[in-house]
Amino acid sequence: MRNEKNLSMKNRVISYLRQAIYDCKRGFWFCWKRFLILFIIIIFFDFYITKRVIDYEHINRIKLSIGFWDYLFQIFQGMPANIVQNKMSFFELPAMWLLFHLFLTFCMSGYIQQEEQNFGQQVLLRTKSRGIWWSGKCCWCILGTAVYYCITYFVTALFALFRQGFQPGLSAQLHELLSHIDVSGIGNKNIFVILVLMPVILSTGLMLFQLLISSIFNPLVSMVVQTVILSVSGYFCTPFLPGNYLMLMRLSPVSGENIKWEYGISYGILLIAACLLTGKIYYSRKDLCGLNYKQNLPRRGK
Amino acid sequence: MLIEINNLSKEIGNELILKDINMRMESGHVYGIKGKNGSGKTMLMRAICGLIFPTHGSIMIDGKELGKDLSFPESVGALLENPGFINEYSGVKNLKTLAAIQNKVGYEEICEVLVKVGLDPSDNKKFKKYSLGMKQKLGIAGAIFENPELVILDEPTNALDEKSIVSFKEIIKELKARHALVIISCHDTEDLQELSDTIFTMENGSITAMEKCNPGYDYEK
C-alpha cells in the first residue's frame, strides 16, 4: 500500500528491526520448553547411536571410529531409495529422521496463531504494516530453525568430544557396518555443506511453508501437510520432493541418485523466497477478526 | 483528525456484519456506540483500526483511504474485546514490550498511566494472576499510554467497580481536552450519555439512530 511505500527507508529498517526483535523474543519465549525437550531427544538419539556402535564393537571385536559428523550423518541419513524399489519389503520411515523433522514442525507451530490474537494485534497497530509484521514472524521462524539445528549440533558435539574428540571426515567403515552405505564419495569439503548448510536452508524453507499453511488453515493442518511431504518424499525418490534432500542416504555421492546437494540448497532458497512473498500477499488481504470468528477470509473485491 | 465512513459494508462468509454505515467523526469529540451483543460494534471498531477490510464502501482518515492509502491509522490506541496481554509478564513489562515497537514513551510515562487507571506500577504480579477488573484497567492503559490521536475503547467499563469508572471518566475528559478522537462502545446508556458528544445506535450491523448529547463534563478549554 502507498503508505507503506512512503515510509522512509530508514523508518522501514527501524520498524523491521523492532518487529524482528519483538518476534524473536516472543517466539523463543513461546517455544523454549519445546527446545528443552529437543535437548532430551537429541541426547536420546546420540545415546542410541553410541550404543549401536558399542554393540557392533562388542560383537565384531573391533574398534570403530565415530566422530561429530558421523553422529550427525546417522541422525540425518533417512532411508535409501532402493528399499522402496524392492516391492517385497515393507515401507517404514526411519523413526529418528522423522521425529527430528516433525518435532521441528511442532516447535515452530502455533506462534503465529497466538500473534493474530489480542496482543499481536496491538503490536500490529503500532507497527502499522502487515508486511513488516509478517516479516517479523518469518525472522523468528528462520532463527528458530537455526537454533533447533544449533542445539542438535551442540549436543552431538558434546557426545563426540566425550567419545573420542573431534575428527574430520566421515568414518567409511562405521557407516558400512551400521547402514550398509558407502560414504567415501562424500569429500571432506562437502561435509559441512550436506550436514549443516543444506539441511538448515531446506528446513528453513519447509518451516516457512508450514508457517504459511498454519496461517491460512491452522497448526494441525500444517503438521499434517509436513507429515505428508516427509512421508511421500520417503516413498518417492525424486529431486522434486524436498524430503529427499534431507535424507542424506539419497544424496548422489552416496546413492548415485539424482539428488544433489546443490539442488537441495536451491530448492530451499526458492521455497524461502516464495513463502516470504506469498505470506506478505496473504496478510495484506487478511481480515483479523479476533477470537469471535472462526474463519478469517481474504478480502473480497469492492 | 477527521474520520469519514462512507457506505461501509462488511460481509464475512455469507453474513453481512456491517451494512451501509455512514459516519463522520472529528478530533476533540467523544463518540459513543451502543447496541446489543452482535450488533456490529466491535467489527466497526476493527474496521476503523484497519484490522478488517470493507467489502463495500470506504473509511477515510484525514482524506486518506484506509486499506489503500493507509494500512492503519497513523496514531491509534485500541481496546478491542477482551484485553489480551502476555500472561507471563507483569503489567509494566507488557506495556514496555508494546512501547518498544514505536519507542514513543518511556518507563515514567508507563507508570504514570498505570497509576491513572488504578494499577500499581511496582506490582510484579503476572498478567495471568490479574482479576478481570485489573485486566480491563491494563487494557485501557494499553490503549492510551502512547497518547494516540485516535482512541477506540470497546466496552471499557466491563468489570470495573464504581471508583474505577469514575477514574475512567476522568481519563476520557483528559483525552478530549488534548483533542483526541475517542470512540467508546458501552452497554450502559447512562455512562455513554454522560461521556459522549454523539451516540450512534447500532442494530444488526446498521446505524439506526444518532443523538447529540450534552456530556456531563465541561470539556471546553
Coordinates of C-alpha atoms in Angstrom, one line a residue, chain A residues 1-4 15 18-19 22 25-26 29 118-130 283-293 295 297-302, chain B residues 10-13 17 43 46 49-53 55-57 65 67-74 78 80-82 84-86 88 94 97-98 100-103 142 145-146:
Chain A
M1 CA 0.0 0.0 0.0
R2 CA 1.1 3.5 -0.7
N3 CA 1.5 4.4 3.0
E4 CA 3.9 1.6 3.4
S15 CA 10.4 -0.9 12.0
R18 CA 11.9 -3.7 16.1
Q19 CA 9.4 -6.2 14.8
Y22 CA 10.0 -8.5 19.3
K25 CA 12.0 -12.7 21.9
R26 CA 8.3 -13.7 21.9
W29 CA 9.5 -17.5 25.0
N118 CA -5.1 -9.6 21.0
F119 CA -1.6 -8.8 22.0
G120 CA -0.3 -9.4 18.5
Q121 CA -2.9 -7.1 17.1
Q122 CA -1.7 -4.4 19.4
V123 CA 1.7 -4.9 18.0
L124 CA 0.4 -4.7 14.5
L125 CA -1.4 -1.5 15.2
R126 CA 1.9 0.0 16.3
T127 CA 4.0 -1.5 13.5
K128 CA 1.4 -0.1 11.0
S129 CA 2.5 -2.5 8.3
R130 CA 1.2 -6.0 7.7
Y283 CA -1.6 -11.0 5.1
S284 CA -2.1 -7.8 3.0
R285 CA -5.6 -9.1 2.4
K286 CA -6.4 -11.0 5.6
D287 CA -9.2 -9.9 8.0
L288 CA -8.0 -10.1 11.6
C289 CA -11.3 -10.7 13.3
G290 CA -10.2 -11.9 16.6
L291 CA -11.5 -14.8 18.7
N292 CA -15.1 -14.5 17.7
Y293 CA -14.8 -15.6 14.1
Q295 CA -12.9 -18.1 9.5
L297 CA -11.4 -14.7 5.0
P298 CA -9.3 -12.8 2.5
R299 CA -10.7 -9.5 1.3
R300 CA -13.2 -9.6 -1.5
G301 CA -13.2 -7.0 -4.3
K302 CA -15.3 -3.9 -3.9
Chain B
K10 CA -18.6 -5.9 5.5
E11 CA -19.5 -9.4 4.7
I12 CA -17.9 -12.4 6.3
G13 CA -18.8 -15.7 4.8
I17 CA -21.8 -7.9 9.6
M43 CA -16.5 -5.1 13.9
R46 CA -12.0 -3.2 13.9
C49 CA -8.5 0.3 13.1
G50 CA -7.7 -1.3 9.8
L51 CA -7.8 -4.8 11.1
I52 CA -10.6 -5.8 8.7
F53 CA -11.2 -4.6 5.1
T55 CA -16.5 -5.3 1.4
H56 CA -18.0 -2.2 0.0
G57 CA -17.6 1.5 0.9
E65 CA -8.4 5.8 2.4
G67 CA -6.8 -0.1 3.1
K68 CA -5.5 1.8 0.1
D69 CA -3.5 4.9 1.1
L70 CA -3.1 3.8 4.7
S71 CA -2.8 0.3 6.2
F72 CA -3.7 1.6 9.7
P73 CA -4.5 4.9 11.3
E74 CA -1.3 6.9 11.9
A78 CA -7.4 0.4 20.9
L80 CA -11.0 -4.4 21.4
E81 CA -12.9 -7.2 23.0
N82 CA -11.1 -8.8 26.0
G84 CA -5.1 -9.6 25.7
F85 CA -1.6 -9.4 27.1
I86 CA 1.3 -11.7 27.7
E88 CA 3.9 -14.4 32.0
N94 CA 3.6 -5.8 28.9
T97 CA 7.0 -4.6 25.3
L98 CA 4.4 -2.6 23.4
A100 CA 9.4 -0.8 22.3
I101 CA 7.6 -1.1 19.0
Q102 CA 7.3 2.7 18.4
N103 CA 9.7 3.9 21.1
G142 CA -2.5 -0.1 26.8
F145 CA -0.3 5.3 27.2
E146 CA 1.3 6.4 24.0

